[in-house]
Amino acid sequence: QVFQEGPPLHLYVYDDGFVIRGTPGQLADDPQWQQRQMAAEGVQALIGSVVASGLRNCIDVPVSGSQLEVKARTADGVVAISLGSGSFRVASPEELDAAAELAQVLRDEDLGIVSEGWADLAWRPYPLERWEVRISRWEGREDAFSGAVSAPWPDMVLPDGTSPLTFGRSIPVNPGGIFDEERCGVLTREEADAFGAFLDTQQTEGTWAFQDASGGVSFNVNPLLPHRSGCASSAGASPETPRGNLIEDLDACAYLPEQLLADVLPEPWTPFDSQRETHGDGGWASCEYWEAWVYASRHRIGADEARAAVEVQFGFGLVSDSIDGRTVYFNDCLSAGATCSPAIAIAAPPHLVIIVPTDADESMLRALAAALIQRLDQT
């Protein structure tokens, strides 16, 4: 899978060599898709280009031009690489060269594959056959969608004769999320066209969202590619925490709570989303703010191994300094022309906390580090 922005492009290569590419979007955007058949040799050559780059899994490397999100299933498992503006990890010169070379291959019309690697010599139209219609409903909260049109949406009669309350089937939603219910159905292209045309008659501009005194609904009509069954729930079952798992009770938001930030920054950050976390041997949790992210992870490491753990996160150009008696690590993203976000890390084994402000100078980083150190010493 390759995702490219500017203009957006999705490209999928399946195990049997079937390749499709196109611009995703809602029905109103009329995405155009193309198809092409690749020979077995071509599939292996394309995967070989990803593997030969030597770029490590879960890495973000700057490249010129549009962004590429690459996922490839290799003999060693899935490799996920982001080629774009970079994040808070600084790439080495070798990684930059490898990323530029791989990006050139992926942007090539033939994906760097010689003619013998293709069963089809040219791209041809790919007619999308299935579309997903998802209706998301919320109760109350008049400000949930500021662009929603005021309309008696429960009385709508949809093209299939149902209403927004009875369309398709109900699918689970995330508890505590903005939506109270979601309903979904899979339609043919002709049915989806009729659905989109109907929604267009309900309003002239903006998103397909409607509300009244009871709440509202938003409509999404999206193409379904061959590998997607459609109507998947966005509510994932919370995995049980394995016994002895270090992620248990790890609260990233607690490291820099709002009250502490108010004492440090002239314009304190405010939480943007709930904490996210992954479970595993160690694991990590993140807390997202309007202007930054706070990552907290736990590792089975000692003090002497902390630098190695930070090097994996920060990459090339890592430097360290002592603040209030603690070692603080800085990435190299304050340099002129840097394409990544400044970040600091403090190791307090078995914790590793990383703070990534989206816009910061050295004085802000040091102030945040001092505040974090004070917080760590108190807990």
mmCIF file of C-alpha atoms in Angstrom:
data_model
loop_
_atom_site.group_PDB
_atom_site.id
_atom_site.type_symbol
_atom_site.label_atom_id
_atom_site.label_comp_id
_atom_site.label_asym_id
_atom_site.label_seq_id
_atom_site.Cartn_x
_atom_site.Cartn_y
_atom_site.Cartn_z
ATOM 1 C CA GLN A 1 0.000 0.000 0.000
ATOM 2 C CA VAL A 2 1.267 3.476 -0.881
ATOM 3 C CA PHE A 3 -0.547 6.616 0.220
ATOM 4 C CA GLN A 4 0.568 9.804 -1.481
ATOM 5 C CA GLU A 5 -0.686 13.315 -0.790
ATOM 6 C CA GLY A 6 -0.737 16.253 -3.173
ATOM 7 C CA PRO A 7 -2.792 15.133 -5.047
ATOM 8 C CA PRO A 8 -3.872 12.225 -2.825
ATOM 9 C CA LEU A 9 -3.327 8.795 -4.314
ATOM 10 C CA HIS A 10 -3.898 5.312 -2.967
ATOM 11 C CA LEU A 11 -2.118 2.427 -4.623
ATOM 12 C CA TYR A 12 -2.635 -1.189 -3.570
ATOM 13 C CA VAL A 13 -0.685 -4.226 -4.775
ATOM 14 C CA TYR A 14 -2.373 -7.507 -3.860
ATOM 15 C CA ASP A 15 -0.725 -10.896 -3.409
ATOM 16 C CA ASP A 16 -1.794 -12.073 -6.851
ATOM 17 C CA GLY A 17 -0.263 -9.014 -8.514
ATOM 18 C CA PHE A 18 -3.514 -7.149 -9.045
ATOM 19 C CA VAL A 19 -2.823 -3.403 -8.704
ATOM 20 C CA ILE A 20 -5.313 -0.562 -8.325
ATOM 21 C CA ARG A 21 -4.724 3.141 -7.796
ATOM 22 C CA GLY A 22 -6.968 6.135 -7.417
ATOM 23 C CA THR A 23 -8.039 9.182 -5.478
ATOM 24 C CA PRO A 24 -10.115 8.365 -2.414
ATOM 25 C CA GLY A 25 -12.943 10.503 -1.147
ATOM 26 C CA GLN A 26 -16.643 10.735 -0.739
ATOM 27 C CA LEU A 27 -19.031 10.011 -3.543
ATOM 28 C CA ALA A 28 -19.384 13.691 -4.400
ATOM 29 C CA ASP A 29 -15.664 13.810 -5.198
ATOM 30 C CA ASP A 30 -16.137 11.166 -7.929
ATOM 31 C CA PRO A 31 -12.829 9.368 -7.354
ATOM 32 C CA GLN A 32 -11.245 7.844 -10.423
ATOM 33 C CA TRP A 33 -9.510 4.467 -10.127
ATOM 34 C CA GLN A 34 -7.263 2.504 -12.477
ATOM 35 C CA GLN A 35 -6.142 -1.124 -12.529
ATOM 36 C CA ARG A 36 -3.218 -3.112 -13.818
ATOM 37 C CA GLN A 37 -1.963 -6.683 -13.461
ATOM 38 C CA MET A 38 1.582 -7.268 -12.290
ATOM 39 C CA ALA A 39 3.482 -10.487 -12.877
ATOM 40 C CA ALA A 40 4.786 -12.462 -9.886
ATOM 41 C CA GLU A 41 8.284 -11.235 -10.655
ATOM 42 C CA GLY A 42 7.068 -7.659 -10.463
ATOM 43 C CA VAL A 43 5.524 -8.152 -7.031
ATOM 44 C CA GLN A 44 8.758 -9.531 -5.658
ATOM 45 C CA ALA A 45 10.749 -6.728 -7.281
ATOM 46 C CA LEU A 46 8.523 -4.080 -5.686
ATOM 47 C CA ILE A 47 8.766 -5.664 -2.235
ATOM 48 C CA GLY A 48 12.481 -6.009 -2.846
ATOM 49 C CA SER A 49 12.739 -2.242 -3.376
ATOM 50 C CA VAL A 50 11.202 -1.616 0.045
ATOM 51 C CA VAL A 51 13.425 -4.186 1.761
ATOM 52 C CA ALA A 52 16.577 -3.089 -0.061
ATOM 53 C CA SER A 53 16.121 0.465 1.180
ATOM 54 C CA GLY A 54 17.180 -0.743 4.610
ATOM 55 C CA LEU A 55 14.736 1.680 6.219
ATOM 56 C CA ARG A 56 13.599 0.376 9.583
ATOM 57 C CA ASN A 57 9.980 -0.352 10.366
ATOM 58 C CA CYS A 58 7.987 2.474 12.024
ATOM 59 C CA ILE A 59 10.317 5.207 10.790
ATOM 60 C CA ASP A 60 9.478 8.666 9.449
ATOM 61 C CA VAL A 61 11.992 10.106 6.964
ATOM 62 C CA PRO A 62 11.743 13.476 5.148
ATOM 63 C CA VAL A 63 11.634 13.460 1.339
ATOM 64 C CA SER A 64 10.989 16.242 -1.118
ATOM 65 C CA GLY A 65 7.608 16.386 -2.803
ATOM 66 C CA SER A 66 4.392 14.757 -1.671
ATOM 67 C CA GLN A 67 4.132 12.389 1.270
ATOM 68 C CA LEU A 68 4.195 8.607 0.902
ATOM 69 C CA GLU A 69 2.887 6.170 3.509
ATOM 70 C CA VAL A 70 4.206 2.714 2.702
ATOM 71 C CA LYS A 71 3.056 -0.612 4.114
ATOM 72 C CA ALA A 72 4.555 -3.805 2.715
ATOM 73 C CA ARG A 73 4.184 -7.406 3.887
ATOM 74 C CA THR A 74 7.624 -8.921 3.562
ATOM 75 C CA ALA A 75 9.074 -12.279 4.564
ATOM 76 C CA ASP A 76 9.946 -10.741 7.939
ATOM 77 C CA GLY A 77 6.485 -9.254 8.544
ATOM 78 C CA VAL A 78 4.796 -5.951 7.774
ATOM 79 C CA VAL A 79 7.044 -2.937 7.218
ATOM 80 C CA ALA A 80 5.469 0.493 7.712
ATOM 81 C CA ILE A 81 7.496 3.515 6.584
ATOM 82 C CA SER A 82 6.469 7.156 6.289
ATOM 83 C CA LEU A 83 8.276 9.202 3.644
ATOM 84 C CA GLY A 84 7.368 12.847 3.974
ATOM 85 C CA SER A 85 7.966 15.862 6.164
ATOM 86 C CA GLY A 86 9.423 13.880 9.038
ATOM 87 C CA SER A 87 8.271 13.780 12.644
ATOM 88 C CA PHE A 88 10.375 14.302 15.749
ATOM 89 C CA ARG A 89 12.819 11.600 14.694
ATOM 90 C CA VAL A 90 15.891 12.879 12.837
ATOM 91 C CA ALA A 91 17.072 10.737 9.947
ATOM 92 C CA SER A 92 20.730 10.026 9.238
ATOM 93 C CA PRO A 93 22.283 11.011 5.883
ATOM 94 C CA GLU A 94 22.145 7.346 4.850
ATOM 95 C CA GLU A 95 18.431 7.145 5.704
ATOM 96 C CA LEU A 96 17.730 10.338 3.752
ATOM 97 C CA ASP A 97 19.443 8.924 0.653
ATOM 98 C CA ALA A 98 17.582 5.613 0.960
ATOM 99 C CA ALA A 99 14.249 7.385 1.424
ATOM 100 C CA ALA A 100 14.783 9.594 -1.640
ATOM 101 C CA GLU A 101 15.637 6.543 -3.760
ATOM 102 C CA LEU A 102 12.602 4.579 -2.563
ATOM 103 C CA ALA A 103 10.287 7.563 -3.094
ATOM 104 C CA GLN A 104 11.502 7.870 -6.677
ATOM 105 C CA VAL A 105 10.617 4.216 -7.293
ATOM 106 C CA LEU A 106 7.151 4.500 -5.769
ATOM 107 C CA ARG A 107 6.295 7.661 -7.715
ATOM 108 C CA ASP A 108 7.344 6.116 -11.015
ATOM 109 C CA GLU A 109 4.507 5.291 -13.421
ATOM 110 C CA ASP A 110 5.696 1.677 -13.549
ATOM 111 C CA LEU A 111 6.826 1.531 -9.885
ATOM 112 C CA GLY A 112 10.370 0.942 -11.054
ATOM 113 C CA ILE A 113 9.347 -2.419 -12.551
ATOM 114 C CA VAL A 114 10.624 -3.372 -16.012
ATOM 115 C CA SER A 115 8.084 -4.361 -18.669
ATOM 116 C CA GLU A 116 8.668 -8.094 -18.040
ATOM 117 C CA GLY A 117 7.349 -7.566 -14.512
ATOM 118 C CA TRP A 118 3.944 -6.480 -15.819
ATOM 119 C CA ALA A 119 1.233 -8.655 -17.328
ATOM 120 C CA ASP A 120 -0.521 -5.449 -18.475
ATOM 121 C CA LEU A 121 1.584 -2.878 -20.276
ATOM 122 C CA ALA A 122 -0.714 0.042 -19.407
ATOM 123 C CA TRP A 123 -3.216 1.199 -16.819
ATOM 124 C CA ARG A 124 -6.934 0.895 -17.612
ATOM 125 C CA PRO A 125 -10.092 2.101 -15.805
ATOM 126 C CA TYR A 126 -11.199 0.228 -12.692
ATOM 127 C CA PRO A 127 -14.939 0.568 -12.041
ATOM 128 C CA LEU A 128 -15.702 0.603 -8.328
ATOM 129 C CA GLU A 129 -18.482 -1.872 -7.619
ATOM 130 C CA ARG A 130 -19.258 -1.402 -3.902
ATOM 131 C CA TRP A 131 -19.778 1.655 -1.718
ATOM 132 C CA GLU A 132 -20.218 2.046 2.024
ATOM 133 C CA VAL A 133 -22.855 4.395 3.430
ATOM 134 C CA ARG A 134 -22.260 5.177 7.105
ATOM 135 C CA ILE A 135 -24.751 7.210 9.161
ATOM 136 C CA SER A 136 -23.414 8.500 12.493
ATOM 137 C CA ARG A 137 -25.875 9.874 15.034
ATOM 138 C CA TRP A 138 -25.363 12.030 18.120
ATOM 139 C CA GLU A 139 -27.804 13.164 20.787
ATOM 140 C CA GLY A 140 -27.974 16.736 22.061
ATOM 141 C CA ARG A 141 -24.634 18.611 21.868
ATOM 142 C CA GLU A 142 -25.702 21.294 19.401
ATOM 143 C CA ASP A 143 -22.073 22.302 18.919
ATOM 144 C CA ALA A 144 -20.988 18.799 17.904
ATOM 145 C CA PHE A 145 -21.060 19.761 14.229
ATOM 146 C CA SER A 146 -21.079 23.525 13.746
ATOM 147 C CA GLY A 147 -21.615 23.102 10.002
ATOM 148 C CA ALA A 148 -24.638 20.819 10.311
ATOM 149 C CA VAL A 149 -27.788 22.022 8.559
ATOM 150 C CA SER A 150 -30.879 22.521 10.686
ATOM 151 C CA ALA A 151 -33.426 20.015 9.385
ATOM 152 C CA PRO A 152 -35.956 17.436 10.665
ATOM 153 C CA TRP A 153 -33.624 14.601 9.732
ATOM 154 C CA PRO A 154 -35.590 11.777 11.500
ATOM 155 C CA ASP A 155 -38.371 12.353 8.948
ATOM 156 C CA MET A 156 -36.077 11.861 5.938
ATOM 157 C CA VAL A 157 -37.097 9.067 3.577
ATOM 158 C CA LEU A 158 -33.878 7.690 2.079
ATOM 159 C CA PRO A 159 -33.715 6.274 -1.467
ATOM 160 C CA ASP A 160 -34.189 2.701 -0.175
ATOM 161 C CA GLY A 161 -37.343 3.688 1.723
ATOM 162 C CA THR A 162 -35.746 3.660 5.180
ATOM 163 C CA SER A 163 -34.940 6.564 7.517
ATOM 164 C CA PRO A 164 -31.613 7.534 9.153
ATOM 165 C CA LEU A 165 -32.869 5.630 12.235
ATOM 166 C CA THR A 166 -33.520 2.347 10.419
ATOM 167 C CA PHE A 167 -31.055 2.330 7.486
ATOM 168 C CA GLY A 168 -28.774 -0.693 7.127
ATOM 169 C CA ARG A 169 -27.600 -2.267 10.363
ATOM 170 C CA SER A 170 -26.359 -0.846 13.644
ATOM 171 C CA ILE A 171 -22.630 -1.166 14.378
ATOM 172 C CA PRO A 172 -20.885 -0.602 17.743
ATOM 173 C CA VAL A 173 -19.395 2.806 18.540
ATOM 174 C CA ASN A 174 -16.646 3.795 20.958
ATOM 175 C CA PRO A 175 -18.046 4.343 24.467
ATOM 176 C CA GLY A 176 -17.703 7.976 25.463
ATOM 177 C CA GLY A 177 -17.135 9.076 21.865
ATOM 178 C CA ILE A 178 -19.020 11.810 20.061
ATOM 179 C CA PHE A 179 -21.437 9.393 18.352
ATOM 180 C CA ASP A 180 -24.215 7.531 20.142
ATOM 181 C CA GLU A 181 -24.970 5.184 17.246
ATOM 182 C CA GLU A 182 -23.756 4.308 13.769
ATOM 183 C CA ARG A 183 -25.669 2.535 11.044
ATOM 184 C CA CYS A 184 -24.078 1.224 7.886
ATOM 185 C CA GLY A 185 -24.905 -0.446 4.587
ATOM 186 C CA VAL A 186 -23.018 -1.583 1.473
ATOM 187 C CA LEU A 187 -24.468 -0.369 -1.835
ATOM 188 C CA THR A 188 -23.824 -0.800 -5.526
ATOM 189 C CA ARG A 189 -22.509 2.136 -7.520
ATOM 190 C CA GLU A 190 -25.979 2.900 -8.867
ATOM 191 C CA GLU A 191 -27.487 2.811 -5.357
ATOM 192 C CA ALA A 192 -24.717 4.999 -3.991
ATOM 193 C CA ASP A 193 -25.193 7.507 -6.816
ATOM 194 C CA ALA A 194 -28.870 7.762 -5.923
ATOM 195 C CA PHE A 195 -28.003 8.149 -2.251
ATOM 196 C CA GLY A 196 -25.526 10.956 -2.947
ATOM 197 C CA ALA A 197 -27.946 12.742 -5.268
ATOM 198 C CA PHE A 198 -30.622 12.599 -2.571
ATOM 199 C CA LEU A 199 -28.301 14.090 0.057
ATOM 200 C CA ASP A 200 -27.280 16.875 -2.330
ATOM 201 C CA THR A 201 -30.911 17.948 -2.597
ATOM 202 C CA GLN A 202 -31.079 18.389 1.180
ATOM 203 C CA GLN A 203 -28.451 21.127 1.295
ATOM 204 C CA THR A 204 -26.349 23.181 -1.084
ATOM 205 C CA GLU A 205 -22.947 23.240 0.544
ATOM 206 C CA GLY A 206 -20.909 21.872 3.436
ATOM 207 C CA THR A 207 -20.849 18.330 4.708
ATOM 208 C CA TRP A 208 -23.762 15.933 4.697
ATOM 209 C CA ALA A 209 -24.711 16.633 8.318
ATOM 210 C CA PHE A 210 -28.093 17.593 9.754
ATOM 211 C CA GLN A 211 -29.341 18.399 13.246
ATOM 212 C CA ASP A 212 -32.440 19.348 15.173
ATOM 213 C CA ALA A 213 -33.271 19.854 18.846
ATOM 214 C CA SER A 214 -32.736 16.154 19.604
ATOM 215 C CA GLY A 215 -29.276 15.867 18.057
ATOM 216 C CA GLY A 216 -28.037 15.121 14.574
ATOM 217 C CA VAL A 217 -26.658 12.758 11.957
ATOM 218 C CA SER A 218 -23.760 12.862 9.514
ATOM 219 C CA PHE A 219 -23.592 10.826 6.298
ATOM 220 C CA ASN A 220 -20.455 9.410 4.695
ATOM 221 C CA VAL A 221 -20.395 7.606 1.346
ATOM 222 C CA ASN A 222 -17.055 5.968 0.618
ATOM 223 C CA PRO A 223 -15.751 3.510 -1.990
ATOM 224 C CA LEU A 224 -14.971 -0.044 -0.889
ATOM 225 C CA LEU A 225 -11.807 -1.523 -2.345
ATOM 226 C CA PRO A 226 -11.476 -5.296 -2.888
ATOM 227 C CA HIS A 227 -9.774 -5.953 0.447
ATOM 228 C CA ARG A 228 -12.428 -4.183 2.546
ATOM 229 C CA SER A 229 -15.663 -5.883 3.576
ATOM 230 C CA GLY A 230 -17.308 -2.634 4.675
ATOM 231 C CA CYS A 231 -19.171 -1.488 7.782
ATOM 232 C CA ALA A 232 -16.351 -2.295 10.164
ATOM 233 C CA SER A 233 -16.879 -0.939 13.656
ATOM 234 C CA SER A 234 -14.577 1.813 14.879
ATOM 235 C CA ALA A 235 -14.978 0.477 18.423
ATOM 236 C CA GLY A 236 -12.157 -1.939 19.134
ATOM 237 C CA ALA A 237 -12.471 -4.329 22.030
ATOM 238 C CA SER A 238 -10.113 -3.316 24.822
ATOM 239 C CA PRO A 239 -7.539 -6.089 25.177
ATOM 240 C CA GLU A 240 -6.991 -7.547 28.580
ATOM 241 C CA THR A 241 -3.768 -6.368 30.158
ATOM 242 C CA PRO A 242 -1.378 -9.341 30.403
ATOM 243 C CA ARG A 243 -0.192 -10.105 33.893
ATOM 244 C CA GLY A 244 2.907 -8.097 34.712
ATOM 245 C CA ASN A 245 2.458 -5.790 31.728
ATOM 246 C CA LEU A 246 4.162 -2.485 32.464
ATOM 247 C CA ILE A 247 1.627 -0.368 30.568
ATOM 248 C CA GLU A 248 -0.979 -0.914 33.272
ATOM 249 C CA ASP A 249 -1.944 2.368 34.969
ATOM 250 C CA LEU A 250 0.485 4.376 32.808
ATOM 251 C CA ASP A 251 -1.062 7.837 32.418
ATOM 252 C CA ALA A 252 0.737 10.032 29.899
ATOM 253 C CA CYS A 253 -1.565 12.997 30.574
ATOM 254 C CA ALA A 254 -0.529 12.996 34.237
ATOM 255 C CA TYR A 255 3.068 13.930 33.412
ATOM 256 C CA LEU A 256 2.135 17.440 32.269
ATOM 257 C CA PRO A 257 -1.385 18.149 33.539
ATOM 258 C CA GLU A 258 -3.165 21.383 32.632
ATOM 259 C CA GLN A 259 -2.511 23.040 35.989
ATOM 260 C CA LEU A 260 1.227 22.479 35.666
ATOM 261 C CA LEU A 261 1.267 23.759 32.096
ATOM 262 C CA ALA A 262 -0.559 26.913 33.182
ATOM 263 C CA ASP A 263 2.387 27.727 35.448
ATOM 264 C CA VAL A 264 4.977 27.102 32.718
ATOM 265 C CA LEU A 265 3.555 28.347 29.421
ATOM 266 C CA PRO A 266 2.012 31.738 28.601
ATOM 267 C CA GLU A 267 -0.773 29.960 26.705
ATOM 268 C CA PRO A 268 -1.315 26.559 28.331
ATOM 269 C CA TRP A 269 -2.133 23.595 26.173
ATOM 270 C CA THR A 270 -5.574 22.080 26.445
ATOM 271 C CA PRO A 271 -6.361 18.388 25.941
ATOM 272 C CA PHE A 272 -7.534 17.552 22.450
ATOM 273 C CA ASP A 273 -8.333 13.873 22.760
ATOM 274 C CA SER A 274 -8.404 11.081 25.252
ATOM 275 C CA GLN A 275 -5.256 9.162 26.047
ATOM 276 C CA ARG A 276 -4.274 6.442 23.622
ATOM 277 C CA GLU A 277 -2.242 3.419 24.556
ATOM 278 C CA THR A 278 -0.925 0.103 23.305
ATOM 279 C CA HIS A 279 -0.370 -3.044 25.273
ATOM 280 C CA GLY A 280 2.657 -5.278 25.076
ATOM 281 C CA ASP A 281 5.873 -6.050 26.840
ATOM 282 C CA GLY A 282 6.545 -2.490 27.927
ATOM 283 C CA GLY A 283 4.091 -0.505 25.804
ATOM 284 C CA TRP A 284 3.402 3.182 25.494
ATOM 285 C CA ALA A 285 0.667 5.727 26.086
ATOM 286 C CA SER A 286 0.206 9.147 24.518
ATOM 287 C CA CYS A 287 -1.663 12.273 25.536
ATOM 288 C CA GLU A 288 -2.645 14.659 22.759
ATOM 289 C CA TYR A 289 -2.970 18.412 23.265
ATOM 290 C CA TRP A 290 -3.838 21.176 20.846
ATOM 291 C CA GLU A 291 -0.195 22.186 20.498
ATOM 292 C CA ALA A 292 1.751 19.068 21.413
ATOM 293 C CA TRP A 293 1.937 15.387 22.208
ATOM 294 C CA VAL A 294 3.221 13.746 25.352
ATOM 295 C CA TYR A 295 4.414 10.182 24.929
ATOM 296 C CA ALA A 296 5.107 7.971 27.897
ATOM 297 C CA SER A 297 6.519 4.487 27.563
ATOM 298 C CA ARG A 298 7.785 1.809 29.872
ATOM 299 C CA HIS A 299 10.764 -0.350 29.130
ATOM 300 C CA ARG A 300 12.603 -3.057 30.961
ATOM 301 C CA ILE A 301 15.697 -0.883 31.045
ATOM 302 C CA GLY A 302 18.129 0.415 33.578
ATOM 303 C CA ALA A 303 19.608 3.883 33.786
ATOM 304 C CA ASP A 304 22.607 2.908 31.644
ATOM 305 C CA GLU A 305 20.335 1.714 28.840
ATOM 306 C CA ALA A 306 18.192 4.856 28.711
ATOM 307 C CA ARG A 307 20.247 6.551 26.003
ATOM 308 C CA ALA A 308 19.874 3.552 23.695
ATOM 309 C CA ALA A 309 16.093 3.669 24.137
ATOM 310 C CA VAL A 310 16.018 7.388 23.287
ATOM 311 C CA GLU A 311 18.278 6.909 20.255
ATOM 312 C CA VAL A 312 15.665 4.607 18.738
ATOM 313 C CA GLN A 313 13.051 7.337 19.152
ATOM 314 C CA PHE A 314 15.129 10.407 18.190
ATOM 315 C CA GLY A 315 17.447 8.936 15.585
ATOM 316 C CA PHE A 316 20.450 10.835 14.210
ATOM 317 C CA GLY A 317 21.782 13.967 15.969
ATOM 318 C CA LEU A 318 20.749 13.115 19.535
ATOM 319 C CA VAL A 319 22.269 15.376 22.222
ATOM 320 C CA SER A 320 21.876 15.445 25.988
ATOM 321 C CA ASP A 321 22.206 17.949 28.805
ATOM 322 C CA SER A 322 21.737 18.053 32.564
ATOM 323 C CA ILE A 323 18.768 19.995 33.962
ATOM 324 C CA ASP A 324 18.052 20.012 37.693
ATOM 325 C CA GLY A 325 20.286 17.002 38.163
ATOM 326 C CA ARG A 326 18.583 14.857 35.506
ATOM 327 C CA THR A 327 19.723 13.908 32.028
ATOM 328 C CA VAL A 328 17.489 15.413 29.355
ATOM 329 C CA TYR A 329 17.740 14.348 25.710
ATOM 330 C CA PHE A 330 17.075 16.705 22.781
ATOM 331 C CA ASN A 331 16.565 15.816 19.151
ATOM 332 C CA ASP A 332 18.190 17.937 16.450
ATOM 333 C CA CYS A 333 15.044 19.654 15.181
ATOM 334 C CA LEU A 334 15.799 23.208 16.328
ATOM 335 C CA SER A 335 18.389 23.619 13.583
ATOM 336 C CA ALA A 336 17.646 26.015 10.736
ATOM 337 C CA GLY A 337 15.809 24.253 7.929
ATOM 338 C CA ALA A 338 14.821 21.255 10.043
ATOM 339 C CA THR A 339 11.739 19.423 8.760
ATOM 340 C CA CYS A 340 10.919 17.727 12.057
ATOM 341 C CA SER A 341 9.334 18.834 15.335
ATOM 342 C CA PRO A 342 11.503 19.648 18.380
ATOM 343 C CA ALA A 343 11.265 17.080 21.166
ATOM 344 C CA ILE A 344 12.756 16.290 24.557
ATOM 345 C CA ALA A 345 12.959 13.022 26.454
ATOM 346 C CA ILE A 346 13.618 12.206 30.078
ATOM 347 C CA ALA A 347 14.312 8.700 31.294
ATOM 348 C CA ALA A 348 13.168 7.760 34.780
ATOM 349 C CA PRO A 349 13.418 3.963 34.543
ATOM 350 C CA PRO A 350 11.295 2.141 33.829
ATOM 351 C CA HIS A 351 9.605 5.245 32.358
ATOM 352 C CA LEU A 352 10.608 7.141 29.239
ATOM 353 C CA VAL A 353 8.666 10.367 28.659
ATOM 354 C CA ILE A 354 8.844 12.293 25.386
ATOM 355 C CA ILE A 355 7.306 15.727 24.813
ATOM 356 C CA VAL A 356 6.804 17.027 21.268
ATOM 357 C CA PRO A 357 5.636 20.660 20.959
ATOM 358 C CA THR A 358 4.560 21.498 17.429
ATOM 359 C CA ASP A 359 6.109 24.968 17.720
ATOM 360 C CA ALA A 360 8.869 25.532 20.255
ATOM 361 C CA ASP A 361 12.237 27.152 20.847
ATOM 362 C CA GLU A 362 15.011 26.001 23.161
ATOM 363 C CA SER A 363 13.760 28.040 26.114
ATOM 364 C CA MET A 364 10.326 26.387 25.903
ATOM 365 C CA LEU A 365 11.894 22.939 25.698
ATOM 366 C CA ARG A 366 13.992 23.609 28.777
ATOM 367 C CA ALA A 367 11.012 25.010 30.673
ATOM 368 C CA LEU A 368 8.973 21.925 29.831
ATOM 369 C CA ALA A 369 11.860 19.684 30.843
ATOM 370 C CA ALA A 370 12.201 21.436 34.206
ATOM 371 C CA ALA A 371 8.446 21.137 34.814
ATOM 372 C CA LEU A 372 8.511 17.467 33.929
ATOM 373 C CA ILE A 373 11.482 16.814 36.199
ATOM 374 C CA GLN A 374 9.676 18.470 39.073
ATOM 375 C CA ARG A 375 6.663 16.286 38.370
ATOM 376 C CA LEU A 376 8.754 13.124 38.258
ATOM 377 C CA ASP A 377 10.482 13.978 41.529
ATOM 378 C CA GLN A 378 7.096 14.484 43.196
ATOM 379 C CA THR A 379 5.769 11.138 42.024
#
